[in-house]
Amino acid sequence: EKVAKRYPKLKFAIVDSKVDLPNVASLMFEEQEGSFLVGMIAALKSKSGTIGFVGGMDIPLIRRFEMAYRAGAQYARPDIRVIQNYIGVTNEAFTDPTKAKELTTSQASQGADVVFHAAGTSGLGVFEAAENKKIYAIGVDSNQNWVKPGVVLTSMLKRVDVAVFETIQQAKDGKFVAGVHKFDLKNKGIDYAVDQYNKALMDASTTTKVEQAKTKIIAGKLPVPDYYKEKK
């Protein structure tokens, strides 16, 4: 914000924050929509009736993932049990796979057989623990299905790559637009991943139910809880 004011002729873009200036594009994502869908997938695939969530730093953004994940799981299966843990309260929480592995192992010992992480590179520890305990993990942000095929059930996609590319393309073409740019299920800025690495894990029944929910969310017929709004 300070630098954008200092260079009013230069164009800026920022991810996950709103800066109300005429030369700044704020790229915002509806993470809760994708988290809701992977929560459904976790609940539908769980055999134990217990699933887990491992967050990185305990901040509102990550709480947003957790709240919607829990809501999606309960929407698909009202009796589901959700265990959640956060790695820490500093930025180091996103780069601590050892702690993430410990938390996932603990959740598995409590019966969780699917664990969703929103923990940056700490998530690699979630994948390791899931492989060791023979349970499923769910990736985040980018498509992480390839990291451990057969272990990673799906990934909640947050297409920062698409948002950044489109913004640069607009600037290049002289069509830069300041203000808030929202990325969600409707414009495919948010989604869940199905590819050659996890296709066999996603049975038709699960996919059908999740796609039906996606359609309802896009149409505004299925409200998804948003931590940013709930905490106010």
mmCIF file of C-alpha atoms in Angstrom:
data_model
loop_
_atom_site.group_PDB
_atom_site.id
_atom_site.type_symbol
_atom_site.label_atom_id
_atom_site.label_comp_id
_atom_site.label_asym_id
_atom_site.label_seq_id
_atom_site.Cartn_x
_atom_site.Cartn_y
_atom_site.Cartn_z
ATOM 1 C CA GLU A 1 0.000 0.000 0.000
ATOM 2 C CA LYS A 2 2.832 2.393 0.881
ATOM 3 C CA VAL A 3 4.784 1.638 -2.305
ATOM 4 C CA ALA A 4 1.687 1.793 -4.533
ATOM 5 C CA LYS A 5 0.985 5.307 -3.221
ATOM 6 C CA ARG A 6 4.586 6.280 -3.901
ATOM 7 C CA TYR A 7 4.428 5.051 -7.509
ATOM 8 C CA PRO A 8 0.917 5.943 -8.743
ATOM 9 C CA LYS A 9 1.766 5.264 -12.407
ATOM 10 C CA LEU A 10 2.964 1.723 -11.666
ATOM 11 C CA LYS A 11 0.433 -1.108 -11.545
ATOM 12 C CA PHE A 12 0.377 -3.531 -8.619
ATOM 13 C CA ALA A 13 -1.403 -6.779 -7.785
ATOM 14 C CA ILE A 14 -1.700 -8.376 -4.356
ATOM 15 C CA VAL A 15 -2.949 -11.860 -3.454
ATOM 16 C CA ASP A 16 -5.259 -12.488 -0.461
ATOM 17 C CA SER A 17 -5.465 -8.831 0.616
ATOM 18 C CA LYS A 18 -7.567 -5.818 -0.293
ATOM 19 C CA VAL A 19 -5.797 -2.554 -1.084
ATOM 20 C CA ASP A 20 -8.194 0.201 -2.138
ATOM 21 C CA LEU A 21 -6.030 2.243 -4.489
ATOM 22 C CA PRO A 22 -6.527 3.136 -8.178
ATOM 23 C CA ASN A 23 -3.358 1.301 -9.282
ATOM 24 C CA VAL A 24 -3.823 -1.939 -7.280
ATOM 25 C CA ALA A 25 -5.630 -5.137 -8.282
ATOM 26 C CA SER A 26 -6.627 -7.201 -5.229
ATOM 27 C CA LEU A 27 -6.808 -10.893 -6.114
ATOM 28 C CA MET A 28 -9.181 -12.544 -3.661
ATOM 29 C CA PHE A 29 -10.156 -16.205 -3.449
ATOM 30 C CA GLU A 30 -13.261 -17.888 -2.075
ATOM 31 C CA GLU A 31 -11.274 -20.649 -0.337
ATOM 32 C CA GLN A 32 -14.296 -21.702 1.656
ATOM 33 C CA GLU A 33 -16.079 -22.969 -1.472
ATOM 34 C CA GLY A 34 -13.336 -25.456 -2.358
ATOM 35 C CA SER A 35 -12.816 -26.446 1.264
ATOM 36 C CA PHE A 36 -16.515 -27.279 1.551
ATOM 37 C CA LEU A 37 -16.269 -29.649 -1.429
ATOM 38 C CA VAL A 38 -13.164 -31.480 -0.197
ATOM 39 C CA GLY A 39 -14.859 -31.756 3.203
ATOM 40 C CA MET A 40 -17.664 -33.589 1.437
ATOM 41 C CA ILE A 41 -15.150 -35.859 -0.305
ATOM 42 C CA ALA A 42 -13.390 -36.618 2.985
ATOM 43 C CA ALA A 43 -16.644 -37.513 4.745
ATOM 44 C CA LEU A 44 -17.946 -39.639 1.881
ATOM 45 C CA LYS A 45 -14.664 -41.591 1.617
ATOM 46 C CA SER A 46 -14.168 -42.054 5.355
ATOM 47 C CA LYS A 47 -14.793 -45.550 6.662
ATOM 48 C CA SER A 48 -14.176 -44.692 10.320
ATOM 49 C CA GLY A 49 -16.536 -41.732 10.521
ATOM 50 C CA THR A 50 -13.663 -39.509 11.689
ATOM 51 C CA ILE A 51 -11.637 -37.098 9.543
ATOM 52 C CA GLY A 52 -8.908 -34.572 10.313
ATOM 53 C CA PHE A 53 -7.702 -31.068 9.472
ATOM 54 C CA VAL A 54 -4.144 -29.806 9.934
ATOM 55 C CA GLY A 55 -3.728 -26.056 9.593
ATOM 56 C CA GLY A 56 -0.451 -24.192 9.376
ATOM 57 C CA MET A 57 -0.450 -20.857 11.179
ATOM 58 C CA ASP A 58 -3.544 -20.206 13.301
ATOM 59 C CA ILE A 59 -4.853 -17.146 11.441
ATOM 60 C CA PRO A 60 -8.295 -16.208 10.033
ATOM 61 C CA LEU A 61 -7.367 -17.312 6.497
ATOM 62 C CA ILE A 62 -6.626 -20.880 7.639
ATOM 63 C CA ARG A 63 -9.637 -20.902 9.976
ATOM 64 C CA ARG A 64 -11.644 -20.127 6.849
ATOM 65 C CA PHE A 65 -10.454 -23.409 5.291
ATOM 66 C CA GLU A 66 -11.244 -25.367 8.446
ATOM 67 C CA MET A 67 -14.751 -23.978 9.022
ATOM 68 C CA ALA A 68 -15.883 -24.732 5.464
ATOM 69 C CA TYR A 69 -14.200 -28.154 5.424
ATOM 70 C CA ARG A 70 -16.127 -29.087 8.551
ATOM 71 C CA ALA A 71 -19.382 -27.719 7.087
ATOM 72 C CA GLY A 72 -18.920 -29.667 3.852
ATOM 73 C CA ALA A 73 -18.201 -32.862 5.752
ATOM 74 C CA GLN A 74 -21.309 -32.419 7.908
ATOM 75 C CA TYR A 75 -23.421 -31.581 4.858
ATOM 76 C CA ALA A 76 -22.444 -34.905 3.270
ATOM 77 C CA ARG A 77 -22.573 -36.874 6.494
ATOM 78 C CA PRO A 78 -24.144 -35.189 9.555
ATOM 79 C CA ASP A 79 -22.656 -37.686 12.017
ATOM 80 C CA ILE A 80 -19.035 -37.155 10.874
ATOM 81 C CA ARG A 81 -16.420 -36.330 13.513
ATOM 82 C CA VAL A 82 -13.777 -33.739 12.635
ATOM 83 C CA ILE A 83 -10.480 -33.376 14.527
ATOM 84 C CA GLN A 84 -8.503 -30.202 13.937
ATOM 85 C CA ASN A 85 -4.998 -29.073 14.895
ATOM 86 C CA TYR A 86 -2.836 -26.067 14.085
ATOM 87 C CA ILE A 87 0.932 -26.286 13.782
ATOM 88 C CA GLY A 88 1.718 -22.917 15.346
ATOM 89 C CA VAL A 89 1.139 -19.169 15.596
ATOM 90 C CA THR A 90 4.101 -17.894 13.542
ATOM 91 C CA ASN A 91 5.033 -18.118 9.860
ATOM 92 C CA GLU A 92 7.291 -21.086 10.670
ATOM 93 C CA ALA A 93 4.089 -23.144 10.983
ATOM 94 C CA PHE A 94 3.986 -23.312 7.186
ATOM 95 C CA THR A 95 7.478 -24.840 6.948
ATOM 96 C CA ASP A 96 7.399 -27.500 9.665
ATOM 97 C CA PRO A 97 6.623 -30.890 8.093
ATOM 98 C CA THR A 98 7.916 -32.696 11.196
ATOM 99 C CA LYS A 99 5.239 -31.130 13.409
ATOM 100 C CA ALA A 100 2.603 -31.714 10.730
ATOM 101 C CA LYS A 101 3.578 -35.381 10.583
ATOM 102 C CA GLU A 102 3.241 -35.680 14.371
ATOM 103 C CA LEU A 103 -0.215 -34.067 14.359
ATOM 104 C CA THR A 104 -1.439 -36.261 11.503
ATOM 105 C CA THR A 105 -0.131 -39.396 13.201
ATOM 106 C CA SER A 106 -1.993 -38.325 16.357
ATOM 107 C CA GLN A 107 -5.204 -37.743 14.417
ATOM 108 C CA ALA A 108 -4.862 -41.159 12.780
ATOM 109 C CA SER A 109 -4.495 -42.738 16.230
ATOM 110 C CA GLN A 110 -7.818 -41.081 17.140
ATOM 111 C CA GLY A 111 -9.502 -42.719 14.166
ATOM 112 C CA ALA A 112 -9.114 -40.134 11.384
ATOM 113 C CA ASP A 113 -8.743 -41.868 8.029
ATOM 114 C CA VAL A 114 -8.751 -38.741 5.819
ATOM 115 C CA VAL A 115 -6.754 -35.593 6.689
ATOM 116 C CA PHE A 116 -6.933 -32.262 4.823
ATOM 117 C CA HIS A 117 -4.019 -29.871 5.215
ATOM 118 C CA ALA A 118 -3.870 -26.110 4.708
ATOM 119 C CA ALA A 119 -0.292 -25.808 5.860
ATOM 120 C CA GLY A 120 2.047 -24.882 3.018
ATOM 121 C CA THR A 121 5.147 -27.063 2.775
ATOM 122 C CA SER A 122 4.330 -28.494 6.215
ATOM 123 C CA GLY A 123 1.746 -30.515 4.306
ATOM 124 C CA LEU A 124 4.502 -32.843 3.107
ATOM 125 C CA GLY A 125 4.576 -34.163 6.669
ATOM 126 C CA VAL A 126 0.839 -34.821 6.478
ATOM 127 C CA PHE A 127 1.384 -36.856 3.319
ATOM 128 C CA GLU A 128 4.195 -38.882 4.932
ATOM 129 C CA ALA A 129 2.107 -39.690 7.987
ATOM 130 C CA ALA A 130 -0.882 -40.602 5.818
ATOM 131 C CA GLU A 131 1.266 -42.999 3.810
ATOM 132 C CA ASN A 132 2.699 -44.563 6.975
ATOM 133 C CA LYS A 133 -0.727 -44.940 8.593
ATOM 134 C CA LYS A 134 -2.383 -46.092 5.355
ATOM 135 C CA ILE A 135 -4.964 -43.315 5.382
ATOM 136 C CA TYR A 136 -5.835 -40.603 2.848
ATOM 137 C CA ALA A 137 -4.586 -37.022 2.730
ATOM 138 C CA ILE A 138 -6.002 -34.035 0.839
ATOM 139 C CA GLY A 139 -3.690 -31.463 -0.729
ATOM 140 C CA VAL A 140 -4.180 -27.709 -0.988
ATOM 141 C CA ASP A 141 -3.669 -24.720 -3.314
ATOM 142 C CA SER A 142 -1.836 -26.460 -6.187
ATOM 143 C CA ASN A 143 -2.627 -29.933 -7.484
ATOM 144 C CA GLN A 144 -0.662 -32.198 -5.116
ATOM 145 C CA ASN A 145 -2.187 -35.486 -6.253
ATOM 146 C CA TRP A 146 1.104 -36.503 -7.888
ATOM 147 C CA VAL A 147 3.139 -36.200 -4.664
ATOM 148 C CA LYS A 148 1.956 -39.541 -3.298
ATOM 149 C CA PRO A 149 -0.406 -41.253 -5.759
ATOM 150 C CA GLY A 150 -2.903 -43.479 -3.977
ATOM 151 C CA VAL A 151 -2.437 -41.525 -0.741
ATOM 152 C CA VAL A 152 -3.538 -38.052 -1.836
ATOM 153 C CA LEU A 153 -7.289 -38.383 -2.289
ATOM 154 C CA THR A 154 -7.665 -35.005 -4.030
ATOM 155 C CA SER A 155 -6.408 -31.425 -3.766
ATOM 156 C CA MET A 156 -8.342 -28.226 -3.090
ATOM 157 C CA LEU A 157 -7.244 -25.966 -5.929
ATOM 158 C CA LYS A 158 -6.655 -22.277 -5.373
ATOM 159 C CA ARG A 159 -5.598 -21.048 -8.797
ATOM 160 C CA VAL A 160 -3.209 -18.275 -7.831
ATOM 161 C CA ASP A 161 -1.287 -19.118 -11.011
ATOM 162 C CA VAL A 162 -4.305 -18.317 -13.172
ATOM 163 C CA ALA A 163 -5.124 -15.127 -11.261
ATOM 164 C CA VAL A 164 -1.569 -13.785 -11.505
ATOM 165 C CA PHE A 165 -1.205 -14.734 -15.170
ATOM 166 C CA GLU A 166 -4.511 -13.107 -16.118
ATOM 167 C CA THR A 167 -3.586 -9.911 -14.263
ATOM 168 C CA ILE A 168 -0.221 -9.688 -16.024
ATOM 169 C CA GLN A 169 -1.908 -10.407 -19.365
ATOM 170 C CA GLN A 170 -4.415 -7.608 -18.756
ATOM 171 C CA ALA A 171 -1.618 -5.181 -17.878
ATOM 172 C CA LYS A 172 0.307 -6.203 -21.005
ATOM 173 C CA ASP A 173 -2.779 -5.639 -23.160
ATOM 174 C CA GLY A 174 -3.472 -2.252 -21.594
ATOM 175 C CA LYS A 175 -6.609 -3.588 -19.876
ATOM 176 C CA PHE A 176 -5.454 -3.541 -16.239
ATOM 177 C CA VAL A 177 -8.383 -3.049 -13.852
ATOM 178 C CA ALA A 178 -7.856 -1.971 -10.259
ATOM 179 C CA GLY A 179 -10.084 -3.123 -7.419
ATOM 180 C CA VAL A 180 -11.164 -6.536 -6.129
ATOM 181 C CA HIS A 181 -11.012 -9.500 -8.492
ATOM 182 C CA LYS A 182 -12.849 -12.500 -7.045
ATOM 183 C CA PHE A 183 -11.880 -16.067 -7.905
ATOM 184 C CA ASP A 184 -14.341 -18.817 -7.015
ATOM 185 C CA LEU A 185 -15.977 -22.027 -8.227
ATOM 186 C CA LYS A 186 -17.934 -20.136 -10.867
ATOM 187 C CA ASN A 187 -14.867 -18.841 -12.738
ATOM 188 C CA LYS A 188 -12.762 -21.897 -11.827
ATOM 189 C CA GLY A 189 -10.406 -19.904 -9.641
ATOM 190 C CA ILE A 190 -11.327 -22.480 -6.982
ATOM 191 C CA ASP A 191 -11.881 -26.200 -7.605
ATOM 192 C CA TYR A 192 -10.829 -29.700 -6.591
ATOM 193 C CA ALA A 193 -8.464 -31.882 -8.591
ATOM 194 C CA VAL A 194 -9.241 -35.107 -10.418
ATOM 195 C CA ASP A 195 -6.498 -36.513 -12.662
ATOM 196 C CA GLN A 196 -4.669 -39.712 -13.528
ATOM 197 C CA TYR A 197 -3.177 -39.899 -10.026
ATOM 198 C CA ASN A 198 -6.450 -39.988 -8.071
ATOM 199 C CA LYS A 199 -9.126 -40.898 -10.604
ATOM 200 C CA ALA A 200 -9.357 -44.458 -9.272
ATOM 201 C CA LEU A 201 -9.957 -43.115 -5.742
ATOM 202 C CA MET A 202 -12.884 -40.900 -6.736
ATOM 203 C CA ASP A 203 -15.857 -43.237 -7.161
ATOM 204 C CA ALA A 204 -18.827 -42.147 -9.268
ATOM 205 C CA SER A 205 -21.180 -41.754 -6.309
ATOM 206 C CA THR A 206 -18.830 -39.363 -4.517
ATOM 207 C CA THR A 207 -18.140 -37.338 -7.645
ATOM 208 C CA THR A 208 -21.845 -37.026 -8.449
ATOM 209 C CA LYS A 209 -22.723 -35.748 -4.973
ATOM 210 C CA VAL A 210 -19.866 -33.258 -4.958
ATOM 211 C CA GLU A 211 -20.686 -31.978 -8.447
ATOM 212 C CA GLN A 212 -24.323 -31.506 -7.438
ATOM 213 C CA ALA A 213 -23.200 -29.467 -4.428
ATOM 214 C CA LYS A 214 -20.833 -27.430 -6.621
ATOM 215 C CA THR A 215 -23.707 -26.548 -8.952
ATOM 216 C CA LYS A 216 -25.840 -25.441 -5.996
ATOM 217 C CA ILE A 217 -23.032 -23.307 -4.541
ATOM 218 C CA ILE A 218 -22.465 -21.574 -7.891
ATOM 219 C CA ALA A 219 -26.225 -20.949 -8.203
ATOM 220 C CA GLY A 220 -26.341 -19.477 -4.696
ATOM 221 C CA LYS A 221 -28.636 -22.250 -3.471
ATOM 222 C CA LEU A 222 -26.160 -23.804 -1.052
ATOM 223 C CA PRO A 223 -24.640 -21.270 1.360
ATOM 224 C CA VAL A 224 -21.094 -21.987 2.506
ATOM 225 C CA PRO A 225 -20.031 -20.586 5.895
ATOM 226 C CA ASP A 226 -17.280 -17.979 5.679
ATOM 227 C CA TYR A 227 -15.053 -17.467 8.727
ATOM 228 C CA TYR A 228 -14.380 -13.870 7.688
ATOM 229 C CA LYS A 229 -18.094 -13.087 7.991
ATOM 230 C CA GLU A 230 -18.904 -15.376 10.910
ATOM 231 C CA LYS A 231 -16.282 -13.867 13.224
ATOM 232 C CA LYS A 232 -17.590 -10.317 12.801
#
